[in-house]
PDB file of C-alpha atoms in Angstrom:
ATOM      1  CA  UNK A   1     127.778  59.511  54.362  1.00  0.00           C
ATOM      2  CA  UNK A   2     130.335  58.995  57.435  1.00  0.00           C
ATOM      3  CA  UNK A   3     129.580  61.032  60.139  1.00  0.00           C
ATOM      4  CA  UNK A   4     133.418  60.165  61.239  1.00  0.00           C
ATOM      5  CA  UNK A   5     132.687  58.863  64.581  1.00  0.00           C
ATOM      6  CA  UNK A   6     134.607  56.222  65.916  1.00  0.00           C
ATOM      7  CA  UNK A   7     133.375  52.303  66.999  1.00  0.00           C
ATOM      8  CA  UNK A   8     134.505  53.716  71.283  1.00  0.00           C
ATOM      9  CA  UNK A   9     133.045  57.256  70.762  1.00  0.00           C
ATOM     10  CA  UNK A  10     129.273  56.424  69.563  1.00  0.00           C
ATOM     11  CA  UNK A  11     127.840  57.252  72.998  1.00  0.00           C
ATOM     12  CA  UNK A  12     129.497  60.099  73.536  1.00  0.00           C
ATOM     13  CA  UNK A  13     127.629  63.909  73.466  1.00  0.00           C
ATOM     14  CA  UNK A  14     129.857  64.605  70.550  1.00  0.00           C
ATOM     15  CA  UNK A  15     128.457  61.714  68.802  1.00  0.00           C
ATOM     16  CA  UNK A  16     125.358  62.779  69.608  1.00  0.00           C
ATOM     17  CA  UNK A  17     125.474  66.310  68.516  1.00  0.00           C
ATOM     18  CA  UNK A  18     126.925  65.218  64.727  1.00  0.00           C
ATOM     19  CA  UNK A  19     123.704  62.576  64.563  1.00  0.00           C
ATOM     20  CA  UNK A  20     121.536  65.596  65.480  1.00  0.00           C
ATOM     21  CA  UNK A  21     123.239  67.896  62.964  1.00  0.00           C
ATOM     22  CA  UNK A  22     123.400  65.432  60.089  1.00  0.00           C
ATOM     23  CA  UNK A  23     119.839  64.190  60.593  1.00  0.00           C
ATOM     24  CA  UNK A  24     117.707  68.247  61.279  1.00  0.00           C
ATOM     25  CA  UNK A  25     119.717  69.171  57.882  1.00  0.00           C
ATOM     26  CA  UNK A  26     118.917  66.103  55.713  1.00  0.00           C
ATOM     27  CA  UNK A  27     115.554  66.986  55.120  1.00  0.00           C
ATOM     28  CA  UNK A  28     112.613  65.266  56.746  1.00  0.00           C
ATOM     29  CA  UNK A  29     112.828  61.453  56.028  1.00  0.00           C
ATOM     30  CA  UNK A  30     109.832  58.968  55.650  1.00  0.00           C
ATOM     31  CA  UNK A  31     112.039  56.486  57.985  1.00  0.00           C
ATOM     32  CA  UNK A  32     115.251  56.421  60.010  1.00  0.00           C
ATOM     33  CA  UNK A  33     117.052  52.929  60.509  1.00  0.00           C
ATOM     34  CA  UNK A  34     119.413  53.208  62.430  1.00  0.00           C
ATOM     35  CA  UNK A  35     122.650  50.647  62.942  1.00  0.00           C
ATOM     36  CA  UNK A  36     122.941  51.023  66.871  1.00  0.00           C
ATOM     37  CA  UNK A  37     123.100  54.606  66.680  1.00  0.00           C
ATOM     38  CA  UNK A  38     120.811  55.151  69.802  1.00  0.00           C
ATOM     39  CA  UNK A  39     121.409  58.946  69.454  1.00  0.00           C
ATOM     40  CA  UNK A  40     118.716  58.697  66.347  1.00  0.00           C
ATOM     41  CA  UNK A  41     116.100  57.472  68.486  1.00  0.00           C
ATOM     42  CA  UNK A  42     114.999  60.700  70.789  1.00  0.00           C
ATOM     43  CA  UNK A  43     116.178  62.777  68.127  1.00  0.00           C
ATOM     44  CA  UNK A  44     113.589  61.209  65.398  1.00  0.00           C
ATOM     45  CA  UNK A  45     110.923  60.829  68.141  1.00  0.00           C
ATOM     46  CA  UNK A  46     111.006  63.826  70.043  1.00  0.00           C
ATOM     47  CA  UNK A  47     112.394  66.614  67.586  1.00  0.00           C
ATOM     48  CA  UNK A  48     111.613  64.815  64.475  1.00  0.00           C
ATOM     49  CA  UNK A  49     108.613  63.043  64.597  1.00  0.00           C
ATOM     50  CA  UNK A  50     109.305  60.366  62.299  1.00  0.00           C
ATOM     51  CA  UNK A  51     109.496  56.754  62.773  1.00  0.00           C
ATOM     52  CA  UNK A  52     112.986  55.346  63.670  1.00  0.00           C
ATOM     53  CA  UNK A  53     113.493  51.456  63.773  1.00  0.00           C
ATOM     54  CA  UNK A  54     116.698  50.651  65.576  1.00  0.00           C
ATOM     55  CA  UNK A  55     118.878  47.486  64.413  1.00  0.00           C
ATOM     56  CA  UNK A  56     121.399  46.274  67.322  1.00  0.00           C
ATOM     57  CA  UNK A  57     122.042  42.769  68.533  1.00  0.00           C
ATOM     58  CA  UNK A  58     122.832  43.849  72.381  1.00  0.00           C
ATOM     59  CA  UNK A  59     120.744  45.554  74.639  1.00  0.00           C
ATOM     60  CA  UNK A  60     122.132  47.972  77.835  1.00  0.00           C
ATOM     61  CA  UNK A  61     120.670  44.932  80.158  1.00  0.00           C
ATOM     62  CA  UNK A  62     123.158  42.516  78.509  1.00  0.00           C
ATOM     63  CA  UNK A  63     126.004  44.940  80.444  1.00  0.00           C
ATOM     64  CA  UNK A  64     124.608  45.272  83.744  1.00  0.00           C
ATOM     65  CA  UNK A  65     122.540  48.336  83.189  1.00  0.00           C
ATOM     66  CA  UNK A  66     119.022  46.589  82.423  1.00  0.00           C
ATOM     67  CA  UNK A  67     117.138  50.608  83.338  1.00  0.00           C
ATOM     68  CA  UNK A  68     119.219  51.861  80.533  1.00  0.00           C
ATOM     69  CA  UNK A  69     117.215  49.935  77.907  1.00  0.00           C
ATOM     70  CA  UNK A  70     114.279  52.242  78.445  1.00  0.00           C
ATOM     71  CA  UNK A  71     116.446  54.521  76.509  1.00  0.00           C
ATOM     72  CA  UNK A  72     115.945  51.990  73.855  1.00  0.00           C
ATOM     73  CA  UNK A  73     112.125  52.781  73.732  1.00  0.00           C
ATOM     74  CA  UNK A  74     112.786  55.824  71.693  1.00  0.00           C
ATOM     75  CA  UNK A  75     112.352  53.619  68.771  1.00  0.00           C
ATOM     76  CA  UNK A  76     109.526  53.045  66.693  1.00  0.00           C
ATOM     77  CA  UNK A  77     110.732  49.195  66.917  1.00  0.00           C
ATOM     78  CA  UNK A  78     114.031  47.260  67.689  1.00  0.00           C
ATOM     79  CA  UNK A  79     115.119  44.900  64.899  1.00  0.00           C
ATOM     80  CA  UNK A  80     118.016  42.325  66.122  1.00  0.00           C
ATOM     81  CA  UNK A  81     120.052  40.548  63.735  1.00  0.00           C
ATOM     82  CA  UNK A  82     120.262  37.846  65.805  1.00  0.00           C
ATOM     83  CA  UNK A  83     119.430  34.170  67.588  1.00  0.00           C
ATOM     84  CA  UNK A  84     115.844  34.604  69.880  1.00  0.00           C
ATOM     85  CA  UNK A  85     118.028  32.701  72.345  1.00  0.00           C
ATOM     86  CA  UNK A  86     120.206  34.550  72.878  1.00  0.00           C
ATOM     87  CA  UNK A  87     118.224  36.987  74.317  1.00  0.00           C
ATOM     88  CA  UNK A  88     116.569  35.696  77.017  1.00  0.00           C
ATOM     89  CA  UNK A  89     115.093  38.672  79.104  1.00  0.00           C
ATOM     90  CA  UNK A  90     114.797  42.277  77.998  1.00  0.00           C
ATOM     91  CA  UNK A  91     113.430  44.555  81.023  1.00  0.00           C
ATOM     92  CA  UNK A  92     112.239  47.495  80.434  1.00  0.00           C
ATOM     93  CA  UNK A  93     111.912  47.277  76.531  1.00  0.00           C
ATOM     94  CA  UNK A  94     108.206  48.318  75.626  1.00  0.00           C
ATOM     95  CA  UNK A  95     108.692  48.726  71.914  1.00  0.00           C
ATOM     96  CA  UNK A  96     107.985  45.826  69.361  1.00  0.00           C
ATOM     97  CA  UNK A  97     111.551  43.803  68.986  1.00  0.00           C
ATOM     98  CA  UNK A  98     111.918  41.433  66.111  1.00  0.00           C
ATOM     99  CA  UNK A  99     114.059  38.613  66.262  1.00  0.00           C
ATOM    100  CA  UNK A 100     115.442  37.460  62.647  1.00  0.00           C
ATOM    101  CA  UNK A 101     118.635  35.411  63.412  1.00  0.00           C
ATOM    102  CA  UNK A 102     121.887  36.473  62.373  1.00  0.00           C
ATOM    103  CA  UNK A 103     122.137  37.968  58.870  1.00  0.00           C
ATOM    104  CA  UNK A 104     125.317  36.676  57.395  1.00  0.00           C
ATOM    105  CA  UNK A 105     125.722  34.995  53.995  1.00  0.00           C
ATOM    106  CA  UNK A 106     127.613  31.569  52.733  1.00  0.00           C
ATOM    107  CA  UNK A 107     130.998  32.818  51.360  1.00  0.00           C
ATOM    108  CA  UNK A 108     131.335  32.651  47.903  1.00  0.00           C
ATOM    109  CA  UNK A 109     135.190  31.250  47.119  1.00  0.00           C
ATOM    110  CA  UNK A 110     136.377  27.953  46.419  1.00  0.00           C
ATOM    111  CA  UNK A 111     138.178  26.914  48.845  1.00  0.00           C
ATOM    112  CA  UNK A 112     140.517  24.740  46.709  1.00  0.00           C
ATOM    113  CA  UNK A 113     141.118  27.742  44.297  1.00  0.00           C
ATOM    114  CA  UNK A 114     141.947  30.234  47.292  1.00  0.00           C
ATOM    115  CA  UNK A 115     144.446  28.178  48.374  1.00  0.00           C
ATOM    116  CA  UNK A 116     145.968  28.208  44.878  1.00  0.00           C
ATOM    117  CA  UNK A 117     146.046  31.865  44.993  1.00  0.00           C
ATOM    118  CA  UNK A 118     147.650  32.047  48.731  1.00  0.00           C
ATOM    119  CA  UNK A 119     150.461  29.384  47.738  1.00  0.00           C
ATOM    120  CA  UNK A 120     149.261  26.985  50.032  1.00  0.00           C
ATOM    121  CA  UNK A 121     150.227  23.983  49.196  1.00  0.00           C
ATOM    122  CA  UNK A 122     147.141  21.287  49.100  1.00  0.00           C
ATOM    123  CA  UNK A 123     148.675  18.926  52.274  1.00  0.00           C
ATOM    124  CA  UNK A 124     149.625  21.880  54.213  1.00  0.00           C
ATOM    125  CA  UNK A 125     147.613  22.397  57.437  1.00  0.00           C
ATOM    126  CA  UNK A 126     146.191  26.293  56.913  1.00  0.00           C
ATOM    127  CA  UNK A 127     145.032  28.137  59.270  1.00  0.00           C
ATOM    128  CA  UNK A 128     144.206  31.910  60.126  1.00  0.00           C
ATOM    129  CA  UNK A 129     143.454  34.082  62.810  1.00  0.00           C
ATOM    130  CA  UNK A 130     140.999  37.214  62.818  1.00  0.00           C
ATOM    131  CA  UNK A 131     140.882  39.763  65.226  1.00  0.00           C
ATOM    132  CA  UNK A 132     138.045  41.706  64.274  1.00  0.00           C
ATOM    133  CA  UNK A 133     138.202  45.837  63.042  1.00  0.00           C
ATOM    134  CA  UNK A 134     140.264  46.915  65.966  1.00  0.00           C
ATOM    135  CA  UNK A 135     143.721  44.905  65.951  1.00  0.00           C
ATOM    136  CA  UNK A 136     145.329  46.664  68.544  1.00  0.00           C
ATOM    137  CA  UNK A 137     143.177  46.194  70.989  1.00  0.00           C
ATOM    138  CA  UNK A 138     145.129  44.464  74.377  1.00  0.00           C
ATOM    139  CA  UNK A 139     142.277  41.358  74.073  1.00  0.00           C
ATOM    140  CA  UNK A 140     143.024  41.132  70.128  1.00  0.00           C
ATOM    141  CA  UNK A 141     146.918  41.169  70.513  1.00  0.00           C
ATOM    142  CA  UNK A 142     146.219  37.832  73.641  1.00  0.00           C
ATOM    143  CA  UNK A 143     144.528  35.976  71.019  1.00  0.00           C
ATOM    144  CA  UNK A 144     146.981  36.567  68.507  1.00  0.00           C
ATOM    145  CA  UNK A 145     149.818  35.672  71.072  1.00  0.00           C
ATOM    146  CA  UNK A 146     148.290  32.660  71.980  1.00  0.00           C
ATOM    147  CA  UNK A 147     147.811  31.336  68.803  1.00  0.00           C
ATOM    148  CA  UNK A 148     150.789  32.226  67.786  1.00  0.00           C
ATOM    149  CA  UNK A 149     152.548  30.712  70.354  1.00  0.00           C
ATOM    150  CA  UNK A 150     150.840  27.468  69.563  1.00  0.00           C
ATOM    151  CA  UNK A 151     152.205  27.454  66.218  1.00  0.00           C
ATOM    152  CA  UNK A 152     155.531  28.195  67.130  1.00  0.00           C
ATOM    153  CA  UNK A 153     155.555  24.790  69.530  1.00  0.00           C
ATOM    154  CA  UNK A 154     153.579  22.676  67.111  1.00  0.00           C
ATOM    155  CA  UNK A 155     153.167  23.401  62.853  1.00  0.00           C
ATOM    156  CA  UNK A 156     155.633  21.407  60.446  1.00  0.00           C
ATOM    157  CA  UNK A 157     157.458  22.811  58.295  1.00  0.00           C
ATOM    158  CA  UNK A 158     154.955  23.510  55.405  1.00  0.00           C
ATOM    159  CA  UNK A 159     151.913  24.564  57.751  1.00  0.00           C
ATOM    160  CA  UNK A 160     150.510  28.041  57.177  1.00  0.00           C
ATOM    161  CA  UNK A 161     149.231  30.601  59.336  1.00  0.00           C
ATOM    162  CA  UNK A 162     147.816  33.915  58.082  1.00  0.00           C
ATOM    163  CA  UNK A 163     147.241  36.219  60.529  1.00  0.00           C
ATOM    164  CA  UNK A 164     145.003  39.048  59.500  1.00  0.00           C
ATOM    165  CA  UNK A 165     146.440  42.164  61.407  1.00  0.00           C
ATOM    166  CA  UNK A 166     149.454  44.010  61.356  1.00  0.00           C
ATOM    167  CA  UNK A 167     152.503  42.381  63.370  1.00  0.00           C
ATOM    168  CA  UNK A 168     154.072  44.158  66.942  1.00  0.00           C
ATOM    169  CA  UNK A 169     156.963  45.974  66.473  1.00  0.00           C
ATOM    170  CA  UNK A 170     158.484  43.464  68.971  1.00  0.00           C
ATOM    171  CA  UNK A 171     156.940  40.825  67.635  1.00  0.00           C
ATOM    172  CA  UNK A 172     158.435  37.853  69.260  1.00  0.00           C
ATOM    173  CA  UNK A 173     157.836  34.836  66.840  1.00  0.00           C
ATOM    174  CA  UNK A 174     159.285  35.720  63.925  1.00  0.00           C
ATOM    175  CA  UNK A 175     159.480  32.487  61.787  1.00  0.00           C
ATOM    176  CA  UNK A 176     158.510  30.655  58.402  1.00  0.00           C
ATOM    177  CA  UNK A 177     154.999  30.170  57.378  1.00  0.00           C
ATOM    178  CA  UNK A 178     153.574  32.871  59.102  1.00  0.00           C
ATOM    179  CA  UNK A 179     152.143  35.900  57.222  1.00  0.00           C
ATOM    180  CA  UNK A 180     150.989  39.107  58.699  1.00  0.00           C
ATOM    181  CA  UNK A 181     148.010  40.352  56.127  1.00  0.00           C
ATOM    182  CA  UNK A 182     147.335  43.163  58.081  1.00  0.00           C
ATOM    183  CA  UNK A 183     143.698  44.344  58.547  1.00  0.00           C
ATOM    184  CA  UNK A 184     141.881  42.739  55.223  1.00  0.00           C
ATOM    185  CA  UNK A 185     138.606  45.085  53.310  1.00  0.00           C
ATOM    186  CA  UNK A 186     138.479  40.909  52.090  1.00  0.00           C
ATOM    187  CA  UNK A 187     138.804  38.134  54.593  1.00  0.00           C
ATOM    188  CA  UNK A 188     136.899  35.653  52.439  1.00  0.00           C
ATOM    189  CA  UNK A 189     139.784  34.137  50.356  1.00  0.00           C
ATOM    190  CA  UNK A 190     141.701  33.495  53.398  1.00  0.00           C
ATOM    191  CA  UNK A 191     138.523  32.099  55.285  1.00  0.00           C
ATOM    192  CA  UNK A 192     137.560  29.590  52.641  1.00  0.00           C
ATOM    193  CA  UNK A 193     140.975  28.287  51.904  1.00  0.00           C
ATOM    194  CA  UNK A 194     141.596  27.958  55.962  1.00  0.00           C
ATOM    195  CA  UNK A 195     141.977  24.363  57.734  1.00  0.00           C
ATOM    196  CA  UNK A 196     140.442  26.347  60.509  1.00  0.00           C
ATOM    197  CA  UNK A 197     140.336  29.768  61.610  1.00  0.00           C
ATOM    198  CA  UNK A 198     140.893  30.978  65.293  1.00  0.00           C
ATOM    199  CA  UNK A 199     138.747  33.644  66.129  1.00  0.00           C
ATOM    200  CA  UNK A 200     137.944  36.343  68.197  1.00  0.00           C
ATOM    201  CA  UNK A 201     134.971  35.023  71.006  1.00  0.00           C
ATOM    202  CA  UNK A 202     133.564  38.214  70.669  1.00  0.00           C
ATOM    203  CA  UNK A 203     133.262  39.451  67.177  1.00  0.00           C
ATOM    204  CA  UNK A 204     130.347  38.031  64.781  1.00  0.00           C
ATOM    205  CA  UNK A 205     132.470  36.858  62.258  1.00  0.00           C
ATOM    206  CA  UNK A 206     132.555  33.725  64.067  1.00  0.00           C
ATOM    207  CA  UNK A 207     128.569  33.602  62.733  1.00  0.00           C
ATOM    208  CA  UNK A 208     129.590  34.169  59.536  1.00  0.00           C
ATOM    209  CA  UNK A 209     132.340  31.389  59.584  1.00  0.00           C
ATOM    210  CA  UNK A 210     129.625  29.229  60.696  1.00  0.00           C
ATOM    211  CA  UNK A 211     127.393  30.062  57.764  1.00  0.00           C
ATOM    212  CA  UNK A 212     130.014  28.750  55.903  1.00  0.00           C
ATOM    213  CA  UNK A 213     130.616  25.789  57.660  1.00  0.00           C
ATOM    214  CA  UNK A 214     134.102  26.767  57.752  1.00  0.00           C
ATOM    215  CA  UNK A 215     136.213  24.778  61.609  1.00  0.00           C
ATOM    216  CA  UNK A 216     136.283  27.780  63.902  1.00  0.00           C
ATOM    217  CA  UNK A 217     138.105  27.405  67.156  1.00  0.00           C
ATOM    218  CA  UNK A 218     136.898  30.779  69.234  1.00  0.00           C
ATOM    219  CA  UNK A 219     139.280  32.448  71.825  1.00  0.00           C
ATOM    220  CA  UNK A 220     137.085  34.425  74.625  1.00  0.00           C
ATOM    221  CA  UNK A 221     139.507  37.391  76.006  1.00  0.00           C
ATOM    222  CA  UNK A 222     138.162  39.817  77.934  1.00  0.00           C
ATOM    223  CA  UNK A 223     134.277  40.244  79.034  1.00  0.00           C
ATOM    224  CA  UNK A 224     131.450  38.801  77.030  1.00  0.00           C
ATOM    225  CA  UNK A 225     128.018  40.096  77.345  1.00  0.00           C
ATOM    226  CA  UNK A 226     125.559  37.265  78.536  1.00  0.00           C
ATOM    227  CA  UNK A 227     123.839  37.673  74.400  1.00  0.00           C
ATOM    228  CA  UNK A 228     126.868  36.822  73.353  1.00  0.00           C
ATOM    229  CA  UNK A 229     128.027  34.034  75.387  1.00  0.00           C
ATOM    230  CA  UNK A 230     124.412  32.349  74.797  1.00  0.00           C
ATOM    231  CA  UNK A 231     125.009  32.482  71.309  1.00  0.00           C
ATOM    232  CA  UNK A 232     128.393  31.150  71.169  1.00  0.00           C
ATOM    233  CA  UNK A 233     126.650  28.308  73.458  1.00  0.00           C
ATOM    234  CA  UNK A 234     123.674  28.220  70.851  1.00  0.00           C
ATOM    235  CA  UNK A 235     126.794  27.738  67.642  1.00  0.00           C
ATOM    236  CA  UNK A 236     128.578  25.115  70.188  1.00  0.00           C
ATOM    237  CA  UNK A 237     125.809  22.689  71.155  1.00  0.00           C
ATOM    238  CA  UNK A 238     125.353  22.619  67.414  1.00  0.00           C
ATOM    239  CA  UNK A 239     128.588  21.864  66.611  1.00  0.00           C
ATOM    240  CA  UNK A 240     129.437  24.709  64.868  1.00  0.00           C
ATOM    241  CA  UNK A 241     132.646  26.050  66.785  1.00  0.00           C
ATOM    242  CA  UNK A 242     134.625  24.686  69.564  1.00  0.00           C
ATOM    243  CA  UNK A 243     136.721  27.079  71.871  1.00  0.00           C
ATOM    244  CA  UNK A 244     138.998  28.510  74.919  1.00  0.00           C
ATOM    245  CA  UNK A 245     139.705  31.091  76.412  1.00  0.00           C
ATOM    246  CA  UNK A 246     142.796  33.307  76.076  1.00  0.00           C
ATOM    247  CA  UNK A 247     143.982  31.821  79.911  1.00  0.00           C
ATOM    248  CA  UNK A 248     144.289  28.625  77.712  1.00  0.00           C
ATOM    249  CA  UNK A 249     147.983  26.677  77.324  1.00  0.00           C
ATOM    250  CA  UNK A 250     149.241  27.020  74.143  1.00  0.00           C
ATOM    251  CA  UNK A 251     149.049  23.406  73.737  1.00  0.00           C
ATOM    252  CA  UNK A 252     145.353  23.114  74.330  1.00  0.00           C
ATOM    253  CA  UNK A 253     144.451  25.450  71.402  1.00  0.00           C
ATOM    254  CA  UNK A 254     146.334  23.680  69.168  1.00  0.00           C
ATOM    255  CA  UNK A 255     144.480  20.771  70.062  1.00  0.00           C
ATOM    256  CA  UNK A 256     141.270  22.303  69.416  1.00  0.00           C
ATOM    257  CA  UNK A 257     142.621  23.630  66.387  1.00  0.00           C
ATOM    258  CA  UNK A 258     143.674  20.155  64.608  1.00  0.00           C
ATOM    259  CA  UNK A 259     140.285  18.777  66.439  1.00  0.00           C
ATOM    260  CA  UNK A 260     138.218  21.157  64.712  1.00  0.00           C
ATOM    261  CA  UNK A 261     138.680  20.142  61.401  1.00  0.00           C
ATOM    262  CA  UNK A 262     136.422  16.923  62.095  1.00  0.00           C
ATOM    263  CA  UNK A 263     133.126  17.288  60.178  1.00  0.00           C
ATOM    264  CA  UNK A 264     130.436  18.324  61.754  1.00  0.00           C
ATOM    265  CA  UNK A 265     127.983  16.418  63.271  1.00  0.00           C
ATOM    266  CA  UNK A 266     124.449  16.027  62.591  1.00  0.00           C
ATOM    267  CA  UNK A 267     122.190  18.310  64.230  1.00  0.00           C
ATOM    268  CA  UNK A 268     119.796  21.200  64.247  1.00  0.00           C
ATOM    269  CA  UNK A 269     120.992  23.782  61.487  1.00  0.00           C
ATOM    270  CA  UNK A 270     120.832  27.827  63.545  1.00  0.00           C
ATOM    271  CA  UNK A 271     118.193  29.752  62.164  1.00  0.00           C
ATOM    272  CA  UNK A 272     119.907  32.261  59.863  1.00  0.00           C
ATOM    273  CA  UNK A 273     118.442  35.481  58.550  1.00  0.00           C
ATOM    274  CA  UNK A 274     118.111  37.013  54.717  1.00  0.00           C
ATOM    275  CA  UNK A 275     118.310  40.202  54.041  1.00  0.00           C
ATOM    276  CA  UNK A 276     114.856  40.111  52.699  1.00  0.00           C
ATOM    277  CA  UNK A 277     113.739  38.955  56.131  1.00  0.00           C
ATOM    278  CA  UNK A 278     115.755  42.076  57.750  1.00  0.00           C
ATOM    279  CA  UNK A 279     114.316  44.465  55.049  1.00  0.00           C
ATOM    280  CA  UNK A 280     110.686  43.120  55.467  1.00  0.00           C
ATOM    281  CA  UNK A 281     111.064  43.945  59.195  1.00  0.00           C
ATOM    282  CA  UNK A 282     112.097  47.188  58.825  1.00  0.00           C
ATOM    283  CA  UNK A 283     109.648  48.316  55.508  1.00  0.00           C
ATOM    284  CA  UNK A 284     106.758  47.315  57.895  1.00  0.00           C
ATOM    285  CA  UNK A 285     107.268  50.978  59.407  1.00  0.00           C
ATOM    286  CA  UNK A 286     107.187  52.729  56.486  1.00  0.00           C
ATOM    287  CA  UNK A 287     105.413  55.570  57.193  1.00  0.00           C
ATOM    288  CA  UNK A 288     104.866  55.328  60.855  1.00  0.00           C
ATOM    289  CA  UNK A 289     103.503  52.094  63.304  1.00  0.00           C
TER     290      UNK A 289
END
């Protein structure tokens, strides 16, 4: 069921108030799990009474507020989706919290055959860029500047760049070999036919490209959380992804574009979770502690 609350409105009282309807009208459940909705947790403990495990890959100390994760102890236990390293300190967390690295899957496509299907043809440099759910965002629209602006100076003639959001109304580089997909329910065919894909820094598709040992180049816009940074250090140092930030010249990310396309080199493989692993962490409450 969607509750119909928006991504930049889930901490608000009004959030808060349809969580509390929703959840004192469903009946009493055997356990809550709940996706970084931290309005479940006092409501299951304290007018509830049933166990509530918490999924979330960020923690309130991560943003400056590090007394703000005792909010967080609401929960029966914290479950993070995520790298232990990138999480170096949590203060004030006195709950269990289960680290089971990120939980993303190897893409399915051929790569050779999604090209086929885009029109690609098979010398053609490819490349896309993702900007995550929210396209408009100002950070999202830098990124897709940038990149854009770096093909304008430097793809031939039969290069191809997919962009998957919808174009400005004054969009400034209209030109061949560019396609606007808009915002995609299925990225995967363009992912796994890409040369590379320029990502946002932020977002955790850039795990998932990983996964898939697809040649990510990420663009950091904005402010990064220090779990976030670590991990994009973590996928770096193990040659995974390469990347800039949106302050970078246009010339630069192309360079890091073409370079990422080298194989990867040897080294320690991230610790990547199942979704057995997830649901085995999450079962274990079943019931109650």
């Amino acid at each position: 069921m969607d509750l119909g609350i928006p991504d930049d409105a889930d901490m608000t009282h009004a959030a808060g108030r349809r969580v509390f309807e929703f959840l004192t009208s469903a009946g009493r459940p055997d356990l809550v799990i709940a996706d970084e909705v931290v309005w479940a947790l006092p409501i299951c403990k304290d007018a509830l009474d049933v166990p509530c495990v918490l999924i979330t890959d960020w923690f309130f100390s991560q943003w400056g507020r590090p007394r703000a994760n005792a909010l967080l102890n609401k929960a029966t236990a914290i479950v993070v989706p995520d790298f232990r390293d990138a999480h170096e300190e949590l203060p004030y967390i006195t709950v269990p919290v289960h680290f089971t690295g990120p939980l993303v899957n190897r893409f399915g496509n051929d790569g050779n055959s999604a090209r086929h299907d885009l029109g690609v043809p098979p010398d053609a440099f490819m490349a896309v860029v993702t900007l995550g759910g929210m396209t408009d965002r100002p950070e999202a629209r830098q990124i897709a500047a940038l990149a854009l602006e770096a093909w304008r100076s430097h793809a031939g003639p039969r290069d191809r760049l997919f962009v998957l959001a919808g174009p400005d109304a004054d969009d400034p580089f209209p030109r061949g070999g560019v396609t606007w997909v808009g915002v995609t329910q299925d990225p995967e065919p363009y992912f796994s036919a890409a040369d590379v894909v320029v990502a946002d820094a932020a977002g955790f598709t850039v795990c998932e490209l990983s996964r898939s040992d697809i040649a990510v180049v990420t663009v950091e816009a904005g402010v990064l959380n220090d779990a976030t940074r670590r991990r994009l250090r973590l996928l770096a140092d193990a040659g995974a992804t390469t990347g800039v930030t949106v302050r970078a010249s246009p010339d630069d990310l192309w360079r890091h574009m073409r370079a990422a396309r080298a194989p990867r080199p040897a080294g320690d493989e991230p610790v990547w979770a199942t979704a057995d692993d997830v649901a085995a962490r999450i079962l274990a409450y079943l019931g109650g502690t």
